[in-house]
PDB file of C-alpha atoms in Angstrom:
ATOM      1  CA  MET A   1      27.593 -38.344  56.841  1.00  0.00           C
ATOM      2  CA  ARG A   2      25.803 -41.089  54.881  1.00  0.00           C
ATOM      3  CA  ASP A   3      24.314 -40.963  51.390  1.00  0.00           C
ATOM      4  CA  LEU A   4      21.783 -38.135  51.447  1.00  0.00           C
ATOM      5  CA  ALA A   5      19.455 -40.111  49.169  1.00  0.00           C
ATOM      6  CA  ASP A   6      19.068 -42.799  51.845  1.00  0.00           C
ATOM      7  CA  SER A   7      18.208 -40.226  54.496  1.00  0.00           C
ATOM      8  CA  LEU A   8      15.692 -38.560  52.168  1.00  0.00           C
ATOM      9  CA  GLU A   9      14.112 -41.932  51.429  1.00  0.00           C
ATOM     10  CA  SER A  10      13.772 -42.617  55.151  1.00  0.00           C
ATOM     11  CA  MET A  11      12.122 -39.238  55.806  1.00  0.00           C
ATOM     12  CA  GLU A  12       9.842 -39.455  52.766  1.00  0.00           C
ATOM     13  CA  GLN A  13       8.678 -42.923  53.739  1.00  0.00           C
ATOM     14  CA  LEU A  14       7.800 -41.657  57.200  1.00  0.00           C
ATOM     15  CA  ALA A  15       5.789 -38.765  55.764  1.00  0.00           C
ATOM     16  CA  ALA A  16       3.940 -41.004  53.294  1.00  0.00           C
ATOM     17  CA  VAL A  17       3.164 -43.895  55.628  1.00  0.00           C
ATOM     18  CA  TRP A  18       2.199 -41.684  58.559  1.00  0.00           C
ATOM     19  CA  ARG A  19      -0.196 -39.739  56.310  1.00  0.00           C
ATOM     20  CA  THR A  20      -2.032 -42.991  55.668  1.00  0.00           C
ATOM     21  CA  MET A  21      -1.969 -44.166  59.277  1.00  0.00           C
ATOM     22  CA  VAL A  22      -3.027 -40.847  60.787  1.00  0.00           C
ATOM     23  CA  LEU A  23      -5.895 -40.335  58.338  1.00  0.00           C
ATOM     24  CA  ASP A  24      -7.023 -43.901  59.012  1.00  0.00           C
ATOM     25  CA  ARG A  25      -7.216 -43.028  62.693  1.00  0.00           C
ATOM     26  CA  ASP A  26      -9.096 -39.768  62.009  1.00  0.00           C
ATOM     27  CA  PRO A  27     -10.003 -38.449  58.532  1.00  0.00           C
ATOM     28  CA  ARG A  28     -10.018 -34.945  60.091  1.00  0.00           C
ATOM     29  CA  ALA A  29      -6.479 -35.285  61.476  1.00  0.00           C
ATOM     30  CA  ASP A  30      -3.933 -32.508  61.047  1.00  0.00           C
ATOM     31  CA  VAL A  31      -2.029 -33.615  57.940  1.00  0.00           C
ATOM     32  CA  ARG A  32      -0.111 -30.738  56.391  1.00  0.00           C
ATOM     33  CA  ASP A  33       3.054 -30.227  54.352  1.00  0.00           C
ATOM     34  CA  LEU A  34       4.529 -26.895  55.369  1.00  0.00           C
ATOM     35  CA  PRO A  35       7.845 -25.424  54.211  1.00  0.00           C
ATOM     36  CA  GLY A  36      10.411 -27.741  55.774  1.00  0.00           C
ATOM     37  CA  ILE A  37       7.903 -29.445  58.092  1.00  0.00           C
ATOM     38  CA  ALA A  38       5.456 -32.340  57.685  1.00  0.00           C
ATOM     39  CA  VAL A  39       2.621 -32.522  60.219  1.00  0.00           C
ATOM     40  CA  ARG A  40       1.048 -35.951  60.739  1.00  0.00           C
ATOM     41  CA  TRP A  41      -0.960 -35.522  63.917  1.00  0.00           C
ATOM     42  CA  ALA A  42      -4.000 -37.625  64.848  1.00  0.00           C
ATOM     43  CA  ASP A  43      -4.164 -35.950  68.275  1.00  0.00           C
ATOM     44  CA  CYS A  44      -5.018 -39.266  69.887  1.00  0.00           C
ATOM     45  CA  ARG A  45      -3.628 -40.987  72.969  1.00  0.00           C
ATOM     46  CA  PHE A  46      -1.201 -43.134  70.944  1.00  0.00           C
ATOM     47  CA  ALA A  47       1.814 -40.829  70.852  1.00  0.00           C
ATOM     48  CA  PHE A  48       3.381 -42.407  67.752  1.00  0.00           C
ATOM     49  CA  TRP A  49       0.447 -41.159  65.665  1.00  0.00           C
ATOM     50  CA  ASN A  50       1.186 -37.588  66.771  1.00  0.00           C
ATOM     51  CA  CYS A  51       4.176 -36.705  64.618  1.00  0.00           C
ATOM     52  CA  VAL A  52       5.962 -33.675  63.234  1.00  0.00           C
ATOM     53  CA  THR A  53       9.103 -34.137  61.163  1.00  0.00           C
ATOM     54  CA  LEU A  54      11.585 -31.808  59.490  1.00  0.00           C
ATOM     55  CA  THR A  55      11.639 -32.381  55.724  1.00  0.00           C
ATOM     56  CA  GLY A  56      14.298 -30.072  54.291  1.00  0.00           C
ATOM     57  CA  SER A  57      17.806 -31.194  53.354  1.00  0.00           C
ATOM     58  CA  GLY A  58      21.034 -29.358  54.078  1.00  0.00           C
ATOM     59  CA  THR A  59      19.247 -27.292  56.715  1.00  0.00           C
ATOM     60  CA  GLY A  60      21.560 -24.768  58.349  1.00  0.00           C
ATOM     61  CA  ALA A  61      21.663 -23.700  61.967  1.00  0.00           C
ATOM     62  CA  GLY A  62      19.607 -20.533  61.563  1.00  0.00           C
ATOM     63  CA  LEU A  63      16.832 -22.199  59.610  1.00  0.00           C
ATOM     64  CA  LEU A  64      16.893 -25.173  61.979  1.00  0.00           C
ATOM     65  CA  LYS A  65      16.082 -22.910  64.907  1.00  0.00           C
ATOM     66  CA  GLU A  66      13.131 -21.432  63.000  1.00  0.00           C
ATOM     67  CA  ARG A  67      11.854 -24.906  62.146  1.00  0.00           C
ATOM     68  CA  LEU A  68      12.218 -26.128  65.733  1.00  0.00           C
ATOM     69  CA  ASP A  69      10.324 -23.094  67.047  1.00  0.00           C
ATOM     70  CA  GLU A  70       7.525 -23.723  64.526  1.00  0.00           C
ATOM     71  CA  ALA A  71       7.362 -27.439  65.294  1.00  0.00           C
ATOM     72  CA  ALA A  72       7.198 -26.783  69.030  1.00  0.00           C
ATOM     73  CA  ALA A  73       4.381 -24.260  68.511  1.00  0.00           C
ATOM     74  CA  ILE A  74       2.404 -26.832  66.521  1.00  0.00           C
ATOM     75  CA  MET A  75       2.908 -29.420  69.253  1.00  0.00           C
ATOM     76  CA  ARG A  76       1.833 -27.020  72.007  1.00  0.00           C
ATOM     77  CA  ALA A  77      -1.454 -26.363  70.209  1.00  0.00           C
ATOM     78  CA  LYS A  78      -2.465 -30.044  70.446  1.00  0.00           C
ATOM     79  CA  ARG A  79      -4.404 -31.839  73.173  1.00  0.00           C
ATOM     80  CA  HIS A  80      -2.228 -34.956  73.242  1.00  0.00           C
ATOM     81  CA  PRO A  81       1.559 -35.262  73.321  1.00  0.00           C
ATOM     82  CA  GLY A  82       3.632 -36.589  70.461  1.00  0.00           C
ATOM     83  CA  PHE A  83       7.105 -36.369  68.973  1.00  0.00           C
ATOM     84  CA  LEU A  84       9.190 -34.306  66.607  1.00  0.00           C
ATOM     85  CA  TRP A  85      11.251 -36.670  64.437  1.00  0.00           C
ATOM     86  CA  VAL A  86      14.587 -35.287  63.209  1.00  0.00           C
ATOM     87  CA  PHE A  87      16.656 -37.101  60.569  1.00  0.00           C
ATOM     88  CA  GLU A  88      20.037 -35.747  61.571  1.00  0.00           C
ATOM     89  CA  ASP A  89      21.827 -36.317  58.257  1.00  0.00           C
ATOM     90  CA  LEU A  90      19.412 -33.869  56.598  1.00  0.00           C
ATOM     91  CA  LEU A  91      21.028 -31.075  58.654  1.00  0.00           C
ATOM     92  CA  ASP A  92      24.312 -29.466  57.718  1.00  0.00           C
ATOM     93  CA  GLU A  93      27.336 -29.991  59.950  1.00  0.00           C
ATOM     94  CA  GLU A  94      26.837 -26.835  62.006  1.00  0.00           C
ATOM     95  CA  ALA A  95      23.143 -27.548  62.561  1.00  0.00           C
ATOM     96  CA  ARG A  96      23.832 -31.133  63.631  1.00  0.00           C
ATOM     97  CA  ALA A  97      26.418 -29.972  66.136  1.00  0.00           C
ATOM     98  CA  GLY A  98      24.004 -27.451  67.643  1.00  0.00           C
ATOM     99  CA  LEU A  99      20.823 -29.535  67.468  1.00  0.00           C
ATOM    100  CA  GLY A 100      20.608 -30.312  71.172  1.00  0.00           C
ATOM    101  CA  ALA A 101      21.062 -26.732  72.291  1.00  0.00           C
ATOM    102  CA  ALA A 102      18.669 -25.397  69.632  1.00  0.00           C
ATOM    103  CA  ALA A 103      16.001 -27.914  70.631  1.00  0.00           C
ATOM    104  CA  GLU A 104      16.360 -26.945  74.280  1.00  0.00           C
ATOM    105  CA  GLN A 105      15.931 -23.260  73.397  1.00  0.00           C
ATOM    106  CA  SER A 106      12.719 -24.153  71.556  1.00  0.00           C
ATOM    107  CA  GLY A 107      11.313 -25.949  74.616  1.00  0.00           C
ATOM    108  CA  LEU A 108      12.018 -29.455  73.359  1.00  0.00           C
ATOM    109  CA  VAL A 109      13.782 -32.348  75.080  1.00  0.00           C
ATOM    110  CA  HIS A 110      15.429 -35.380  73.530  1.00  0.00           C
ATOM    111  CA  ALA A 111      13.143 -38.348  74.240  1.00  0.00           C
ATOM    112  CA  PHE A 112      15.043 -41.243  72.637  1.00  0.00           C
ATOM    113  CA  PRO A 113      17.264 -42.035  69.640  1.00  0.00           C
ATOM    114  CA  GLY A 114      16.450 -44.004  66.526  1.00  0.00           C
ATOM    115  CA  THR A 115      18.029 -45.149  63.288  1.00  0.00           C
ATOM    116  CA  GLY A 116      16.650 -45.162  59.759  1.00  0.00           C
ATOM    117  CA  MET A 117      17.345 -48.434  57.967  1.00  0.00           C
ATOM    118  CA  ALA A 118      16.656 -49.870  54.513  1.00  0.00           C
ATOM    119  CA  GLY A 119      17.688 -52.715  52.250  1.00  0.00           C
ATOM    120  CA  ASP A 120      17.010 -54.455  48.939  1.00  0.00           C
ATOM    121  CA  LEU A 121      16.371 -57.627  50.872  1.00  0.00           C
ATOM    122  CA  LEU A 122      13.127 -59.045  49.515  1.00  0.00           C
ATOM    123  CA  PRO A 123      12.058 -61.733  49.086  1.00  0.00           C
ATOM    124  CA  VAL A 124      13.004 -63.253  52.437  1.00  0.00           C
ATOM    125  CA  ALA A 125      12.654 -66.918  53.278  1.00  0.00           C
ATOM    126  CA  GLU A 126       9.499 -67.981  55.088  1.00  0.00           C
ATOM    127  CA  PRO A 127      10.419 -67.812  58.781  1.00  0.00           C
ATOM    128  CA  ALA A 128      10.040 -70.441  61.454  1.00  0.00           C
ATOM    129  CA  HIS A 129      10.649 -70.383  65.185  1.00  0.00           C
ATOM    130  CA  PRO A 130      10.312 -73.465  67.416  1.00  0.00           C
ATOM    131  CA  ASP A 131       8.276 -71.556  70.022  1.00  0.00           C
ATOM    132  CA  LEU A 132       5.950 -69.634  67.731  1.00  0.00           C
ATOM    133  CA  GLU A 133       2.850 -69.752  65.589  1.00  0.00           C
ATOM    134  CA  PHE A 134       2.142 -66.749  63.343  1.00  0.00           C
ATOM    135  CA  VAL A 135      -1.360 -65.400  62.741  1.00  0.00           C
ATOM    136  CA  ARG A 136      -2.400 -62.438  60.633  1.00  0.00           C
ATOM    137  CA  VAL A 137      -4.331 -59.582  62.254  1.00  0.00           C
ATOM    138  CA  THR A 138      -7.706 -59.845  60.534  1.00  0.00           C
ATOM    139  CA  ASP A 139     -10.213 -58.879  63.232  1.00  0.00           C
ATOM    140  CA  THR A 140     -10.708 -56.558  66.172  1.00  0.00           C
ATOM    141  CA  GLU A 141      -9.627 -59.103  68.783  1.00  0.00           C
ATOM    142  CA  ARG A 142      -6.252 -59.669  67.136  1.00  0.00           C
ATOM    143  CA  LEU A 143      -5.811 -55.962  66.480  1.00  0.00           C
ATOM    144  CA  ARG A 144      -6.402 -55.274  70.182  1.00  0.00           C
ATOM    145  CA  ALA A 145      -3.696 -57.823  71.036  1.00  0.00           C
ATOM    146  CA  PHE A 146      -1.380 -56.090  68.535  1.00  0.00           C
ATOM    147  CA  ALA A 147      -2.090 -52.707  70.144  1.00  0.00           C
ATOM    148  CA  ASP A 148      -1.580 -54.076  73.655  1.00  0.00           C
ATOM    149  CA  LEU A 149       1.821 -55.558  72.768  1.00  0.00           C
ATOM    150  CA  ASN A 150       2.954 -52.162  71.511  1.00  0.00           C
ATOM    151  CA  SER A 151       1.687 -50.436  74.641  1.00  0.00           C
ATOM    152  CA  ARG A 152       3.510 -52.874  76.916  1.00  0.00           C
ATOM    153  CA  ALA A 153       6.721 -52.757  74.900  1.00  0.00           C
ATOM    154  CA  TYR A 154       6.878 -48.945  74.783  1.00  0.00           C
ATOM    155  CA  GLY A 155       5.554 -48.284  78.281  1.00  0.00           C
ATOM    156  CA  PHE A 156       2.165 -46.813  77.330  1.00  0.00           C
ATOM    157  CA  PRO A 157      -1.132 -47.470  79.108  1.00  0.00           C
ATOM    158  CA  LEU A 158      -3.098 -50.125  77.241  1.00  0.00           C
ATOM    159  CA  GLU A 159      -5.815 -47.634  76.379  1.00  0.00           C
ATOM    160  CA  ASP A 160      -3.293 -45.488  74.502  1.00  0.00           C
ATOM    161  CA  GLY A 161      -2.471 -48.184  71.970  1.00  0.00           C
ATOM    162  CA  ARG A 162      -6.123 -49.129  71.596  1.00  0.00           C
ATOM    163  CA  ASP A 163      -7.040 -45.492  71.002  1.00  0.00           C
ATOM    164  CA  GLY A 164      -4.540 -45.396  68.138  1.00  0.00           C
ATOM    165  CA  LEU A 165      -5.464 -48.647  66.397  1.00  0.00           C
ATOM    166  CA  LEU A 166      -9.089 -49.514  67.206  1.00  0.00           C
ATOM    167  CA  PRO A 167     -11.211 -49.722  65.156  1.00  0.00           C
ATOM    168  CA  SER A 168      -9.399 -49.732  61.819  1.00  0.00           C
ATOM    169  CA  PRO A 169     -10.266 -51.361  58.488  1.00  0.00           C
ATOM    170  CA  LEU A 170      -6.794 -50.437  57.196  1.00  0.00           C
ATOM    171  CA  TRP A 171      -5.020 -52.532  59.815  1.00  0.00           C
ATOM    172  CA  THR A 172      -7.127 -55.622  59.218  1.00  0.00           C
ATOM    173  CA  ARG A 173      -7.183 -55.370  55.390  1.00  0.00           C
ATOM    174  CA  ARG A 174      -4.331 -53.349  53.883  1.00  0.00           C
ATOM    175  CA  THR A 175      -1.419 -53.954  56.231  1.00  0.00           C
ATOM    176  CA  HIS A 176       0.345 -57.268  56.674  1.00  0.00           C
ATOM    177  CA  ALA A 177       0.232 -57.249  60.457  1.00  0.00           C
ATOM    178  CA  TYR A 178       1.139 -60.414  62.331  1.00  0.00           C
ATOM    179  CA  LEU A 179       1.072 -61.732  65.867  1.00  0.00           C
ATOM    180  CA  ALA A 180       3.540 -64.303  67.116  1.00  0.00           C
ATOM    181  CA  LEU A 181       1.802 -66.698  69.490  1.00  0.00           C
ATOM    182  CA  ARG A 182       3.559 -68.836  72.075  1.00  0.00           C
ATOM    183  CA  LYS A 183       1.196 -71.544  73.311  1.00  0.00           C
ATOM    184  CA  GLY A 184      -1.682 -69.354  72.133  1.00  0.00           C
ATOM    185  CA  GLU A 185      -0.439 -66.210  73.906  1.00  0.00           C
ATOM    186  CA  PRO A 186       0.507 -63.155  71.804  1.00  0.00           C
ATOM    187  CA  VAL A 187       4.165 -62.426  72.608  1.00  0.00           C
ATOM    188  CA  SER A 188       5.394 -60.322  69.683  1.00  0.00           C
ATOM    189  CA  CYS A 189       4.101 -58.492  66.621  1.00  0.00           C
ATOM    190  CA  ALA A 190       5.144 -56.634  63.482  1.00  0.00           C
ATOM    191  CA  ALA A 191       3.529 -55.126  60.409  1.00  0.00           C
ATOM    192  CA  THR A 192       4.426 -54.089  56.888  1.00  0.00           C
ATOM    193  CA  VAL A 193       2.590 -51.771  54.520  1.00  0.00           C
ATOM    194  CA  GLU A 194       3.383 -50.911  50.896  1.00  0.00           C
ATOM    195  CA  SER A 195       4.438 -47.338  50.126  1.00  0.00           C
ATOM    196  CA  ALA A 196       5.916 -46.080  46.843  1.00  0.00           C
ATOM    197  CA  GLY A 197       7.028 -49.555  45.808  1.00  0.00           C
ATOM    198  CA  ARG A 198       8.655 -50.333  49.153  1.00  0.00           C
ATOM    199  CA  LEU A 199       7.583 -52.249  52.228  1.00  0.00           C
ATOM    200  CA  PHE A 200       7.612 -50.126  55.343  1.00  0.00           C
ATOM    201  CA  VAL A 201       8.011 -52.043  58.612  1.00  0.00           C
ATOM    202  CA  LEU A 202       6.246 -50.565  61.614  1.00  0.00           C
ATOM    203  CA  LEU A 203       5.166 -51.190  65.188  1.00  0.00           C
ATOM    204  CA  VAL A 204       7.454 -54.120  65.932  1.00  0.00           C
ATOM    205  CA  ALA A 205       6.992 -54.972  69.601  1.00  0.00           C
ATOM    206  CA  THR A 206       7.677 -57.818  72.001  1.00  0.00           C
ATOM    207  CA  ASP A 207       6.208 -58.383  75.437  1.00  0.00           C
ATOM    208  CA  PRO A 208       8.918 -57.221  77.883  1.00  0.00           C
ATOM    209  CA  ARG A 209       8.657 -60.558  79.689  1.00  0.00           C
ATOM    210  CA  ARG A 210       9.509 -62.422  76.452  1.00  0.00           C
ATOM    211  CA  GLN A 211      12.370 -60.432  75.008  1.00  0.00           C
ATOM    212  CA  ARG A 212      15.766 -61.713  73.816  1.00  0.00           C
ATOM    213  CA  ARG A 213      14.360 -64.955  72.460  1.00  0.00           C
ATOM    214  CA  GLY A 214      14.318 -64.054  68.771  1.00  0.00           C
ATOM    215  CA  TYR A 215      10.573 -63.454  68.708  1.00  0.00           C
ATOM    216  CA  GLY A 216      10.745 -59.915  67.311  1.00  0.00           C
ATOM    217  CA  GLU A 217      13.080 -60.929  64.507  1.00  0.00           C
ATOM    218  CA  ALA A 218      10.923 -63.929  63.611  1.00  0.00           C
ATOM    219  CA  VAL A 219       7.650 -62.020  63.405  1.00  0.00           C
ATOM    220  CA  THR A 220       9.323 -59.183  61.467  1.00  0.00           C
ATOM    221  CA  ARG A 221      10.521 -61.742  58.942  1.00  0.00           C
ATOM    222  CA  LYS A 222       6.959 -63.089  58.720  1.00  0.00           C
ATOM    223  CA  ALA A 223       5.508 -59.626  58.018  1.00  0.00           C
ATOM    224  CA  LEU A 224       8.211 -59.038  55.382  1.00  0.00           C
ATOM    225  CA  TYR A 225       7.687 -62.464  53.826  1.00  0.00           C
ATOM    226  CA  GLU A 226       3.933 -62.073  53.475  1.00  0.00           C
ATOM    227  CA  GLY A 227       4.067 -58.397  52.497  1.00  0.00           C
ATOM    228  CA  GLY A 228       6.690 -59.138  49.875  1.00  0.00           C
ATOM    229  CA  ARG A 229       4.676 -61.997  48.397  1.00  0.00           C
ATOM    230  CA  ALA A 230       1.568 -59.828  48.180  1.00  0.00           C
ATOM    231  CA  THR A 231       3.162 -56.700  46.729  1.00  0.00           C
ATOM    232  CA  GLY A 232       6.226 -57.853  44.816  1.00  0.00           C
ATOM    233  CA  ALA A 233       8.295 -55.187  46.571  1.00  0.00           C
ATOM    234  CA  LYS A 234      12.067 -55.708  46.651  1.00  0.00           C
ATOM    235  CA  ARG A 235      13.095 -52.956  49.067  1.00  0.00           C
ATOM    236  CA  ALA A 236      12.092 -52.437  52.695  1.00  0.00           C
ATOM    237  CA  VAL A 237      12.442 -49.452  55.028  1.00  0.00           C
ATOM    238  CA  LEU A 238      12.092 -49.081  58.792  1.00  0.00           C
ATOM    239  CA  HIS A 239      12.910 -46.820  61.716  1.00  0.00           C
ATOM    240  CA  ALA A 240      14.567 -48.703  64.549  1.00  0.00           C
ATOM    241  CA  THR A 241      14.681 -47.921  68.238  1.00  0.00           C
ATOM    242  CA  ALA A 242      17.937 -48.501  70.101  1.00  0.00           C
ATOM    243  CA  ALA A 243      16.588 -51.862  71.310  1.00  0.00           C
ATOM    244  CA  GLY A 244      15.712 -53.033  67.810  1.00  0.00           C
ATOM    245  CA  ALA A 245      18.722 -51.650  65.951  1.00  0.00           C
ATOM    246  CA  PRO A 246      20.982 -54.714  66.509  1.00  0.00           C
ATOM    247  CA  VAL A 247      18.277 -57.077  65.217  1.00  0.00           C
ATOM    248  CA  TYR A 248      17.491 -55.717  61.772  1.00  0.00           C
ATOM    249  CA  PRO A 249      20.927 -56.042  60.120  1.00  0.00           C
ATOM    250  CA  ARG A 250      20.542 -59.814  60.587  1.00  0.00           C
ATOM    251  CA  ILE A 251      17.540 -59.598  58.247  1.00  0.00           C
ATOM    252  CA  GLY A 252      19.412 -57.507  55.686  1.00  0.00           C
ATOM    253  CA  PHE A 253      18.740 -53.903  56.696  1.00  0.00           C
ATOM    254  CA  ALA A 254      21.559 -51.354  56.638  1.00  0.00           C
ATOM    255  CA  PRO A 255      21.556 -48.213  58.824  1.00  0.00           C
ATOM    256  CA  ASN A 256      21.299 -44.910  56.956  1.00  0.00           C
ATOM    257  CA  SER A 257      20.251 -41.879  59.019  1.00  0.00           C
ATOM    258  CA  PRO A 258      20.539 -41.389  62.790  1.00  0.00           C
ATOM    259  CA  MET A 259      17.298 -39.982  64.175  1.00  0.00           C
ATOM    260  CA  GLY A 260      16.292 -38.048  67.245  1.00  0.00           C
ATOM    261  CA  PHE A 261      12.827 -38.048  68.792  1.00  0.00           C
ATOM    262  CA  TYR A 262      11.949 -34.878  70.701  1.00  0.00           C
ATOM    263  CA  ALA A 263       9.059 -34.131  73.034  1.00  0.00           C
ATOM    264  CA  LEU A 264       7.870 -30.873  74.546  1.00  0.00           C
ATOM    265  CA  ARG A 265       9.595 -29.998  77.794  1.00  0.00           C
ATOM    266  CA  GLU A 266       7.221 -30.296  80.702  1.00  0.00           C
ATOM    267  CA  THR A 267       6.462 -27.059  82.465  1.00  0.00           C
ATOM    268  CA  PRO A 268       6.184 -26.908  86.270  1.00  0.00           C
TER     269      PRO A 268
END
């Protein structure tokens, strides 16, 4: 088990940043802090904006089952699907060992793994890549390209990403969101946003046809570089997918908490 403070930081950053993002998408969104559960649910087509996460620490097996049942009930009441995010190091040893079985009993299935990461890595050097030009997302056209890259990278219909991000004054003014262009074509993207004195990295995506060329790392460095210059932040936090996890340590991130993403089990 890793330092509990790092896992708490990772969970608290998720709750804080997703509050901002979800309320930007819909000021009437379901944003609640319940005992042991944070609800951040825009109920839109972009599944990443439909989030429930467990917030307690040292949660035991019995309480975990109660929390999973409650989270699943919240998710079932929504129109659009989303994910329960579980920071596994915030569970006690018994609860971690029984997480899969408890989730299954609550009607949840493991969708994919993730890893919380953080580091006191700012400032970073201004990045360069021989193939790429970097442009900031400052208008609707670039924001649509940013949304479409995320949809393609994560296997969503294009309309799902657009439903989550368009229109949005926050994304074109407050976040440091960047596109990486190759010969004028958007091929990768990343964003940072300030939260509690840290930079949170989110929605890093690369066109599946252009992966394994260093584009995702380069544009992430650009978002960190510009976000760090603007905010003066020294520390950065992110949640990595399995595909991205090998990339971020090269920038200076260290893994802290393993994460599980759970979806409702489909009924026949």
